[in-house]
Amino acid sequence: MNPTPHRRRRRAAALTTLALAAGALLATGPTARAADVGLAADLVVAKDGSGTHTTVQAAVNAVPAGNPSAVTITVRPGTYRETVQIPSNKPHIRLVGSGSSPSQVTIVYNNSAGTTRPDGSTYGTSGSATFMADADDFQARNLTFANDFDEVAHANQSGHQAVALRTRADRIRLENVVVNGDQDTLLLDTAGRDTRGRVYITGSTIRGNVDFIFGRATAVITNSTIEVTRRPDGSSGGYVMAPSTAPQFNGFLITNSTITGGVTDRTYHLGRPWHAGGDAALDPQGIVRNTQLSAAVRTAPWTDMSGFSWRDDRFAEHRNTGPGSGPASADRPQLTDAQATAYTPAVWLGDWTP
């Protein structure tokens, strides 16, 4: 017997309801796309509970693995004392502070290389990071990453390296951020020794005193302030960068920036070569060009590290200014204008335009 029109309408409505329910179940499964669940507009972190999450890590956890397009996590003003990791299978995350300046949104923790984990082991330098960006195409804007490990309070502990931000992926963009720490503040790394990892940092501030910009990434730091700070004991002295570049890649390029700090004159090196693990095949590279150098910088700005001479690696300057700058000499290699055309952000970043 043919159903009546009323029964046909009820059956159609039931089938539609089942289809919608099935679609909703699929959209919330592990293979859901960011667009399916509306994440790009909905992820808001607020300590007071007025957002969708109260911690940054909880918001990251809500992003489905393998998201194919941009997901924005907006973080409202406050201090978020937590460690955060963006795993390698969650690319395209945009982390944005909603305050009027980077100081209004701070993500901070106090692990160090020598801090003991719950299982009794120690974190090590890389594992000490407050924030770990291990996925490609990560961006951060208008917030502060910090590590406030207290070296004085832990004077008897070995392993005082304490990372505020670690990147370990390709096409990382950081704009108008502050990266604040002491020893080993900013680790710009890659997923592997022979894997390319590019980082672009602009309009930002990086603070520290010993090897506080380090790692094997190909990184451009431009239009930024690099602030050398005194050691926790009040002494003055240290190193801005410690690249550990593989020979087939470019290393660190600092350009159109300022290197400054309220420290004793002539006490800071621009950098030294980090041959991680004693790997003699590495070819660390650090270039500082068109940058204002304060009197904090030594007249011989490069130095050796762990038995490896900086002269055997790739360190040079070009057209720097300020009281910390100086003419070409055996201790201060300078690029010629012709050579400098190969040391630009565009060359460094290749087919990626941030």
mmCIF file of C-alpha atoms in Angstrom:
data_model
loop_
_atom_site.group_PDB
_atom_site.id
_atom_site.type_symbol
_atom_site.label_atom_id
_atom_site.label_comp_id
_atom_site.label_asym_id
_atom_site.label_seq_id
_atom_site.Cartn_x
_atom_site.Cartn_y
_atom_site.Cartn_z
ATOM 1 C CA MET A 1 0.000 0.000 0.000
ATOM 2 C CA ASN A 2 1.383 3.448 -0.888
ATOM 3 C CA PRO A 3 2.022 5.715 2.119
ATOM 4 C CA THR A 4 -0.091 8.820 2.491
ATOM 5 C CA PRO A 5 1.505 12.249 1.754
ATOM 6 C CA HIS A 6 1.650 12.845 5.513
ATOM 7 C CA ARG A 7 3.608 9.610 6.066
ATOM 8 C CA ARG A 8 5.940 10.396 3.151
ATOM 9 C CA ARG A 9 6.784 13.784 4.703
ATOM 10 C CA ARG A 10 7.486 12.187 8.079
ATOM 11 C CA ARG A 11 9.713 9.533 6.495
ATOM 12 C CA ALA A 12 11.675 12.169 4.544
ATOM 13 C CA ALA A 13 12.129 14.246 7.686
ATOM 14 C CA ALA A 14 13.413 11.218 9.577
ATOM 15 C CA LEU A 15 15.898 10.382 6.844
ATOM 16 C CA THR A 16 17.116 13.978 6.787
ATOM 17 C CA THR A 17 17.600 13.927 10.567
ATOM 18 C CA LEU A 18 19.613 10.693 10.334
ATOM 19 C CA ALA A 19 21.765 12.136 7.557
ATOM 20 C CA LEU A 20 22.493 15.274 9.532
ATOM 21 C CA ALA A 21 23.353 13.245 12.619
ATOM 22 C CA ALA A 22 25.714 11.050 10.610
ATOM 23 C CA GLY A 23 27.344 14.117 9.088
ATOM 24 C CA ALA A 24 27.828 15.673 12.495
ATOM 25 C CA LEU A 25 29.401 12.461 13.785
ATOM 26 C CA LEU A 26 31.817 12.356 10.856
ATOM 27 C CA ALA A 27 32.713 16.037 11.278
ATOM 28 C CA THR A 28 33.733 15.487 14.897
ATOM 29 C CA GLY A 29 35.810 12.389 14.151
ATOM 30 C CA PRO A 30 39.619 12.301 14.029
ATOM 31 C CA THR A 31 39.755 13.120 10.306
ATOM 32 C CA ALA A 32 37.519 16.192 10.494
ATOM 33 C CA ARG A 33 38.688 19.268 8.656
ATOM 34 C CA ALA A 34 39.050 22.614 10.417
ATOM 35 C CA ALA A 35 36.384 24.130 8.159
ATOM 36 C CA ASP A 36 33.880 21.403 9.128
ATOM 37 C CA VAL A 37 33.941 22.303 12.809
ATOM 38 C CA GLY A 38 34.213 26.067 12.505
ATOM 39 C CA LEU A 39 37.530 26.288 14.334
ATOM 40 C CA ALA A 40 38.903 29.301 12.445
ATOM 41 C CA ALA A 41 36.325 31.582 14.043
ATOM 42 C CA ASP A 42 35.650 29.847 17.340
ATOM 43 C CA LEU A 43 38.904 29.196 19.217
ATOM 44 C CA VAL A 44 39.320 31.854 21.892
ATOM 45 C CA VAL A 45 41.476 31.439 24.991
ATOM 46 C CA ALA A 46 40.504 33.423 28.093
ATOM 47 C CA LYS A 47 41.542 32.801 31.683
ATOM 48 C CA ASP A 48 38.178 33.972 33.007
ATOM 49 C CA GLY A 49 36.224 31.362 31.063
ATOM 50 C CA SER A 50 34.663 33.810 28.628
ATOM 51 C CA GLY A 51 36.275 32.091 25.628
ATOM 52 C CA THR A 52 36.096 28.542 24.340
ATOM 53 C CA HIS A 53 39.142 27.430 26.362
ATOM 54 C CA THR A 54 40.987 28.606 29.473
ATOM 55 C CA THR A 55 44.451 27.412 28.416
ATOM 56 C CA VAL A 56 46.393 27.717 25.180
ATOM 57 C CA GLN A 57 47.200 24.007 25.113
ATOM 58 C CA ALA A 58 43.522 23.111 25.354
ATOM 59 C CA ALA A 59 42.828 25.224 22.278
ATOM 60 C CA VAL A 60 45.687 23.550 20.391
ATOM 61 C CA ASN A 61 44.309 20.148 21.396
ATOM 62 C CA ALA A 62 40.952 21.118 19.843
ATOM 63 C CA VAL A 63 42.522 21.552 16.388
ATOM 64 C CA PRO A 64 42.055 18.325 14.400
ATOM 65 C CA ALA A 65 45.178 16.575 13.186
ATOM 66 C CA GLY A 66 46.009 17.224 9.563
ATOM 67 C CA ASN A 67 44.031 20.462 9.316
ATOM 68 C CA PRO A 68 44.496 21.622 5.712
ATOM 69 C CA SER A 69 43.886 25.336 6.179
ATOM 70 C CA ALA A 70 44.444 28.156 8.656
ATOM 71 C CA VAL A 71 43.074 27.889 12.182
ATOM 72 C CA THR A 72 43.227 31.032 14.332
ATOM 73 C CA ILE A 73 43.575 30.828 18.110
ATOM 74 C CA THR A 74 42.900 34.223 19.694
ATOM 75 C CA VAL A 75 44.350 34.666 23.187
ATOM 76 C CA ARG A 76 42.809 37.327 25.408
ATOM 77 C CA PRO A 77 44.952 39.411 27.817
ATOM 78 C CA GLY A 78 46.443 37.571 30.758
ATOM 79 C CA THR A 79 49.420 35.553 31.939
ATOM 80 C CA TYR A 80 49.156 31.892 30.995
ATOM 81 C CA ARG A 81 51.529 29.796 33.108
ATOM 82 C CA GLU A 82 51.762 26.611 31.099
ATOM 83 C CA THR A 83 53.855 24.757 28.598
ATOM 84 C CA VAL A 84 52.438 24.467 25.097
ATOM 85 C CA GLN A 85 53.287 22.163 22.209
ATOM 86 C CA ILE A 86 51.927 22.385 18.684
ATOM 87 C CA PRO A 87 52.600 18.890 17.318
ATOM 88 C CA SER A 88 53.958 18.373 13.835
ATOM 89 C CA ASN A 89 50.609 17.070 12.520
ATOM 90 C CA LYS A 90 48.773 20.353 13.214
ATOM 91 C CA PRO A 91 50.015 22.890 10.630
ATOM 92 C CA HIS A 92 48.561 26.302 9.718
ATOM 93 C CA ILE A 93 47.888 27.472 13.275
ATOM 94 C CA ARG A 94 47.738 31.253 13.807
ATOM 95 C CA LEU A 95 48.246 32.333 17.428
ATOM 96 C CA VAL A 96 47.165 35.937 18.004
ATOM 97 C CA GLY A 97 47.192 37.992 21.194
ATOM 98 C CA SER A 98 44.178 40.307 21.382
ATOM 99 C CA GLY A 99 45.757 42.916 23.675
ATOM 100 C CA SER A 100 47.023 46.321 22.646
ATOM 101 C CA SER A 101 50.662 45.158 22.902
ATOM 102 C CA PRO A 102 52.614 41.879 23.229
ATOM 103 C CA SER A 103 53.057 42.478 26.968
ATOM 104 C CA GLN A 104 49.335 41.971 27.583
ATOM 105 C CA VAL A 105 49.387 38.296 26.630
ATOM 106 C CA THR A 106 52.206 36.230 28.126
ATOM 107 C CA ILE A 107 52.792 32.479 27.905
ATOM 108 C CA VAL A 108 55.408 31.602 30.526
ATOM 109 C CA TYR A 109 56.899 28.679 32.412
ATOM 110 C CA ASN A 110 60.125 27.934 34.274
ATOM 111 C CA ASN A 111 61.555 24.599 33.150
ATOM 112 C CA SER A 112 65.293 24.398 32.513
ATOM 113 C CA ALA A 113 67.590 21.802 30.975
ATOM 114 C CA GLY A 114 68.325 20.463 34.458
ATOM 115 C CA THR A 115 64.763 20.516 35.786
ATOM 116 C CA THR A 116 63.588 17.053 36.801
ATOM 117 C CA ARG A 117 60.649 15.530 34.944
ATOM 118 C CA PRO A 118 57.980 13.514 36.764
ATOM 119 C CA ASP A 119 59.723 10.307 35.602
ATOM 120 C CA GLY A 120 63.018 11.366 37.201
ATOM 121 C CA SER A 121 64.836 12.329 33.987
ATOM 122 C CA THR A 122 65.654 15.941 33.092
ATOM 123 C CA TYR A 123 64.124 18.043 30.346
ATOM 124 C CA GLY A 124 67.315 18.897 28.484
ATOM 125 C CA THR A 125 67.693 22.165 26.625
ATOM 126 C CA SER A 126 65.166 21.530 23.833
ATOM 127 C CA GLY A 127 62.627 20.014 26.197
ATOM 128 C CA SER A 128 62.777 22.994 28.561
ATOM 129 C CA ALA A 129 60.876 25.215 26.118
ATOM 130 C CA THR A 130 57.781 27.004 27.349
ATOM 131 C CA PHE A 131 56.290 27.013 23.842
ATOM 132 C CA MET A 132 57.142 24.436 21.159
ATOM 133 C CA ALA A 133 56.057 25.073 17.568
ATOM 134 C CA ASP A 134 56.755 21.810 15.748
ATOM 135 C CA ALA A 135 54.290 22.176 12.843
ATOM 136 C CA ASP A 136 54.833 23.840 9.471
ATOM 137 C CA ASP A 137 53.221 27.179 8.634
ATOM 138 C CA PHE A 138 52.841 28.289 12.251
ATOM 139 C CA GLN A 139 52.367 32.016 12.865
ATOM 140 C CA ALA A 140 52.333 34.048 16.075
ATOM 141 C CA ARG A 141 51.532 37.718 16.528
ATOM 142 C CA ASN A 142 51.226 40.242 19.355
ATOM 143 C CA LEU A 143 52.161 38.175 22.410
ATOM 144 C CA THR A 144 55.078 37.263 24.679
ATOM 145 C CA PHE A 145 56.821 33.915 25.061
ATOM 146 C CA ALA A 146 58.878 33.724 28.257
ATOM 147 C CA ASN A 147 60.899 31.412 30.468
ATOM 148 C CA ASP A 148 61.394 32.761 33.990
ATOM 149 C CA PHE A 149 63.626 30.007 35.368
ATOM 150 C CA ASP A 150 65.494 31.413 38.381
ATOM 151 C CA GLU A 151 69.205 30.676 38.009
ATOM 152 C CA VAL A 152 70.105 32.210 41.358
ATOM 153 C CA ALA A 153 67.582 30.094 43.266
ATOM 154 C CA HIS A 154 68.934 26.989 41.506
ATOM 155 C CA ALA A 155 72.616 27.866 41.613
ATOM 156 C CA ASN A 156 73.606 24.311 42.567
ATOM 157 C CA GLN A 157 71.639 22.731 39.735
ATOM 158 C CA SER A 158 73.430 21.883 36.510
ATOM 159 C CA GLY A 159 71.770 22.772 33.220
ATOM 160 C CA HIS A 160 70.629 26.391 33.428
ATOM 161 C CA GLN A 161 69.613 26.600 29.767
ATOM 162 C CA ALA A 162 65.945 27.625 29.703
ATOM 163 C CA VAL A 163 64.166 28.046 26.358
ATOM 164 C CA ALA A 164 61.192 30.383 25.976
ATOM 165 C CA LEU A 165 60.293 29.456 22.388
ATOM 166 C CA ARG A 166 61.361 26.520 20.245
ATOM 167 C CA THR A 167 60.532 26.230 16.548
ATOM 168 C CA ARG A 168 61.180 22.955 14.741
ATOM 169 C CA ALA A 169 59.422 23.233 11.395
ATOM 170 C CA ASP A 170 59.328 25.130 8.103
ATOM 171 C CA ARG A 171 57.733 28.464 7.188
ATOM 172 C CA ILE A 172 57.399 29.912 10.685
ATOM 173 C CA ARG A 173 56.401 33.591 10.893
ATOM 174 C CA LEU A 174 56.687 35.618 14.108
ATOM 175 C CA GLU A 175 55.489 39.223 14.066
ATOM 176 C CA ASN A 176 55.348 41.751 16.904
ATOM 177 C CA VAL A 177 56.253 39.179 19.536
ATOM 178 C CA VAL A 178 58.545 39.308 22.563
ATOM 179 C CA VAL A 179 60.756 36.319 23.356
ATOM 180 C CA ASN A 180 62.083 36.787 26.861
ATOM 181 C CA GLY A 181 64.614 34.689 28.744
ATOM 182 C CA ASP A 182 68.199 34.395 29.880
ATOM 183 C CA GLN A 183 70.387 31.561 28.597
ATOM 184 C CA ASP A 184 69.208 29.885 25.363
ATOM 185 C CA THR A 185 66.041 31.964 24.998
ATOM 186 C CA LEU A 186 65.082 31.264 21.377
ATOM 187 C CA LEU A 187 65.780 27.882 19.778
ATOM 188 C CA LEU A 188 65.307 28.038 16.002
ATOM 189 C CA ASP A 189 65.626 24.402 15.052
ATOM 190 C CA THR A 190 64.567 21.981 12.306
ATOM 191 C CA ALA A 191 62.948 18.557 12.285
ATOM 192 C CA GLY A 192 66.275 16.955 11.339
ATOM 193 C CA ARG A 193 69.872 17.751 10.523
ATOM 194 C CA ASP A 194 69.257 17.580 6.781
ATOM 195 C CA THR A 195 65.750 19.066 6.868
ATOM 196 C CA ARG A 196 65.134 22.704 5.956
ATOM 197 C CA GLY A 197 63.361 24.872 8.498
ATOM 198 C CA ARG A 198 62.769 28.546 7.644
ATOM 199 C CA VAL A 199 61.801 31.214 10.162
ATOM 200 C CA TYR A 200 60.895 34.864 9.548
ATOM 201 C CA ILE A 201 60.849 37.236 12.534
ATOM 202 C CA THR A 202 59.823 40.869 12.120
ATOM 203 C CA GLY A 203 58.952 43.784 14.392
ATOM 204 C CA SER A 204 59.840 41.789 17.483
ATOM 205 C CA THR A 205 62.025 41.861 20.616
ATOM 206 C CA ILE A 206 64.352 39.045 21.702
ATOM 207 C CA ARG A 207 66.061 39.198 25.112
ATOM 208 C CA GLY A 208 68.811 37.119 26.699
ATOM 209 C CA ASN A 209 72.528 36.879 27.337
ATOM 210 C CA VAL A 210 74.148 33.523 26.497
ATOM 211 C CA ASP A 211 73.592 31.934 23.051
ATOM 212 C CA PHE A 212 70.082 33.279 23.244
ATOM 213 C CA ILE A 213 69.358 32.865 19.540
ATOM 214 C CA PHE A 214 70.561 29.401 18.560
ATOM 215 C CA GLY A 215 69.907 26.338 16.418
ATOM 216 C CA ARG A 216 70.153 25.034 12.875
ATOM 217 C CA ALA A 217 67.227 26.799 11.187
ATOM 218 C CA THR A 218 67.459 29.193 8.260
ATOM 219 C CA ALA A 219 66.229 32.363 9.953
ATOM 220 C CA VAL A 220 65.702 36.011 9.027
ATOM 221 C CA ILE A 221 65.391 38.509 11.880
ATOM 222 C CA THR A 222 64.454 41.935 10.541
ATOM 223 C CA ASN A 223 63.207 45.279 11.892
ATOM 224 C CA SER A 224 63.576 43.917 15.402
ATOM 225 C CA THR A 225 65.303 44.711 18.687
ATOM 226 C CA ILE A 226 67.782 42.249 20.129
ATOM 227 C CA GLU A 227 68.398 43.131 23.756
ATOM 228 C CA VAL A 228 71.417 41.743 25.597
ATOM 229 C CA THR A 229 70.863 41.528 29.345
ATOM 230 C CA ARG A 230 73.011 41.104 32.428
ATOM 231 C CA ARG A 231 73.473 37.659 33.927
ATOM 232 C CA PRO A 232 71.387 36.882 37.013
ATOM 233 C CA ASP A 233 74.452 37.536 39.192
ATOM 234 C CA GLY A 234 74.755 41.050 37.745
ATOM 235 C CA SER A 235 77.769 40.321 35.557
ATOM 236 C CA SER A 236 77.932 41.434 31.947
ATOM 237 C CA GLY A 237 79.019 39.189 29.102
ATOM 238 C CA GLY A 238 77.670 36.704 26.614
ATOM 239 C CA TYR A 239 76.817 35.801 23.043
ATOM 240 C CA VAL A 240 73.892 36.849 20.879
ATOM 241 C CA MET A 241 73.724 33.828 18.608
ATOM 242 C CA ALA A 242 75.031 30.289 18.289
ATOM 243 C CA PRO A 243 74.029 28.860 14.897
ATOM 244 C CA SER A 244 74.556 25.163 14.155
ATOM 245 C CA THR A 245 73.820 25.272 10.426
ATOM 246 C CA ALA A 246 74.204 22.279 8.119
ATOM 247 C CA PRO A 247 76.485 23.172 5.181
ATOM 248 C CA GLN A 248 73.758 22.951 2.519
ATOM 249 C CA PHE A 249 71.570 25.575 4.217
ATOM 250 C CA ASN A 250 71.760 29.241 5.134
ATOM 251 C CA GLY A 251 71.903 30.091 8.843
ATOM 252 C CA PHE A 252 70.949 33.258 10.724
ATOM 253 C CA LEU A 253 70.540 36.627 8.995
ATOM 254 C CA ILE A 254 69.987 39.685 11.198
ATOM 255 C CA THR A 255 69.150 42.757 9.137
ATOM 256 C CA ASN A 256 67.758 46.280 9.635
ATOM 257 C CA SER A 257 67.580 45.729 13.380
ATOM 258 C CA THR A 258 69.079 47.033 16.629
ATOM 259 C CA ILE A 259 71.334 45.182 19.047
ATOM 260 C CA THR A 260 71.364 46.992 22.367
ATOM 261 C CA GLY A 261 71.122 46.552 26.135
ATOM 262 C CA GLY A 262 71.865 48.164 29.498
ATOM 263 C CA VAL A 263 75.141 46.324 30.013
ATOM 264 C CA THR A 264 78.854 47.089 30.262
ATOM 265 C CA ASP A 265 80.478 48.278 27.034
ATOM 266 C CA ARG A 266 82.389 45.750 24.917
ATOM 267 C CA THR A 267 81.186 42.661 26.782
ATOM 268 C CA TYR A 268 79.015 40.812 24.220
ATOM 269 C CA HIS A 269 79.952 38.797 21.170
ATOM 270 C CA LEU A 270 77.649 38.749 18.164
ATOM 271 C CA GLY A 271 78.034 34.997 18.010
ATOM 272 C CA ARG A 272 79.986 31.785 18.033
ATOM 273 C CA PRO A 273 79.783 28.502 16.076
ATOM 274 C CA TRP A 274 77.812 25.706 17.689
ATOM 275 C CA HIS A 275 78.890 22.357 16.290
ATOM 276 C CA ALA A 276 76.098 20.443 17.991
ATOM 277 C CA GLY A 277 77.252 17.063 19.248
ATOM 278 C CA GLY A 278 80.796 17.872 18.128
ATOM 279 C CA ASP A 279 79.768 17.474 14.476
ATOM 280 C CA ALA A 280 82.710 18.910 12.513
ATOM 281 C CA ALA A 281 80.736 18.670 9.247
ATOM 282 C CA LEU A 282 78.396 21.451 10.323
ATOM 283 C CA ASP A 283 79.082 24.922 8.923
ATOM 284 C CA PRO A 284 77.464 27.471 11.268
ATOM 285 C CA GLN A 285 76.474 30.765 9.648
ATOM 286 C CA GLY A 286 75.701 34.136 11.193
ATOM 287 C CA ILE A 287 75.361 37.382 9.210
ATOM 288 C CA VAL A 288 74.604 40.794 10.734
ATOM 289 C CA ARG A 289 73.958 43.582 8.248
ATOM 290 C CA ASN A 290 72.485 47.103 8.141
ATOM 291 C CA THR A 291 71.990 46.926 11.891
ATOM 292 C CA GLN A 292 72.589 49.422 14.689
ATOM 293 C CA LEU A 293 75.127 48.003 17.154
ATOM 294 C CA SER A 294 75.395 49.495 20.632
ATOM 295 C CA ALA A 295 78.647 49.754 22.573
ATOM 296 C CA ALA A 296 77.765 46.430 24.215
ATOM 297 C CA VAL A 297 79.296 44.661 21.187
ATOM 298 C CA ARG A 298 82.979 43.702 21.393
ATOM 299 C CA THR A 299 85.439 45.079 18.894
ATOM 300 C CA ALA A 300 86.201 41.461 17.938
ATOM 301 C CA PRO A 301 82.570 40.354 17.727
ATOM 302 C CA TRP A 302 82.968 36.647 16.903
ATOM 303 C CA THR A 303 84.548 33.955 19.061
ATOM 304 C CA ASP A 304 85.261 30.223 19.160
ATOM 305 C CA MET A 305 83.150 27.544 20.818
ATOM 306 C CA SER A 306 84.020 24.099 22.183
ATOM 307 C CA GLY A 307 87.246 23.845 20.221
ATOM 308 C CA PHE A 308 85.772 25.017 16.909
ATOM 309 C CA SER A 309 87.080 28.248 15.393
ATOM 310 C CA TRP A 310 84.614 30.789 14.072
ATOM 311 C CA ARG A 311 87.093 31.532 11.283
ATOM 312 C CA ASP A 312 86.393 28.113 9.766
ATOM 313 C CA ASP A 313 82.664 28.823 9.493
ATOM 314 C CA ARG A 314 80.470 31.531 7.944
ATOM 315 C CA PHE A 315 80.382 34.769 9.963
ATOM 316 C CA ALA A 316 80.365 38.285 8.539
ATOM 317 C CA GLU A 317 78.933 41.814 8.746
ATOM 318 C CA HIS A 318 77.811 44.408 6.222
ATOM 319 C CA ARG A 319 77.243 48.122 6.672
ATOM 320 C CA ASN A 320 76.411 48.055 10.366
ATOM 321 C CA THR A 321 76.319 51.340 12.281
ATOM 322 C CA GLY A 322 76.545 52.606 15.843
ATOM 323 C CA PRO A 323 79.303 52.550 18.491
ATOM 324 C CA GLY A 324 79.554 48.768 18.356
ATOM 325 C CA SER A 325 80.313 48.669 14.645
ATOM 326 C CA GLY A 326 83.806 48.709 13.138
ATOM 327 C CA PRO A 327 85.810 48.566 9.922
ATOM 328 C CA ALA A 328 86.856 45.421 8.125
ATOM 329 C CA SER A 329 89.720 43.525 9.739
ATOM 330 C CA ALA A 330 90.876 39.990 10.353
ATOM 331 C CA ASP A 331 88.568 39.977 13.366
ATOM 332 C CA ARG A 332 85.632 41.602 11.544
ATOM 333 C CA PRO A 333 84.976 40.129 8.098
ATOM 334 C CA GLN A 334 82.816 42.457 6.004
ATOM 335 C CA LEU A 335 80.802 41.583 2.910
ATOM 336 C CA THR A 336 81.372 43.745 -0.137
ATOM 337 C CA ASP A 337 78.347 45.404 -1.728
ATOM 338 C CA ALA A 338 78.497 42.821 -4.510
ATOM 339 C CA GLN A 339 78.640 39.925 -2.080
ATOM 340 C CA ALA A 340 75.804 41.377 0.007
ATOM 341 C CA THR A 341 73.318 40.857 -2.833
ATOM 342 C CA ALA A 342 73.392 37.147 -1.970
ATOM 343 C CA TYR A 343 72.623 37.823 1.716
ATOM 344 C CA THR A 344 69.052 39.113 1.682
ATOM 345 C CA PRO A 345 65.765 37.865 3.120
ATOM 346 C CA ALA A 346 64.531 36.900 -0.349
ATOM 347 C CA VAL A 347 67.600 34.758 -1.012
ATOM 348 C CA TRP A 348 67.442 33.266 2.483
ATOM 349 C CA LEU A 349 63.803 32.224 2.242
ATOM 350 C CA GLY A 350 63.799 31.030 -1.363
ATOM 351 C CA ASP A 351 60.365 30.129 -2.728
ATOM 352 C CA TRP A 352 58.594 31.199 0.468
ATOM 353 C CA THR A 353 57.289 34.760 0.808
ATOM 354 C CA PRO A 354 56.070 35.216 4.407
#
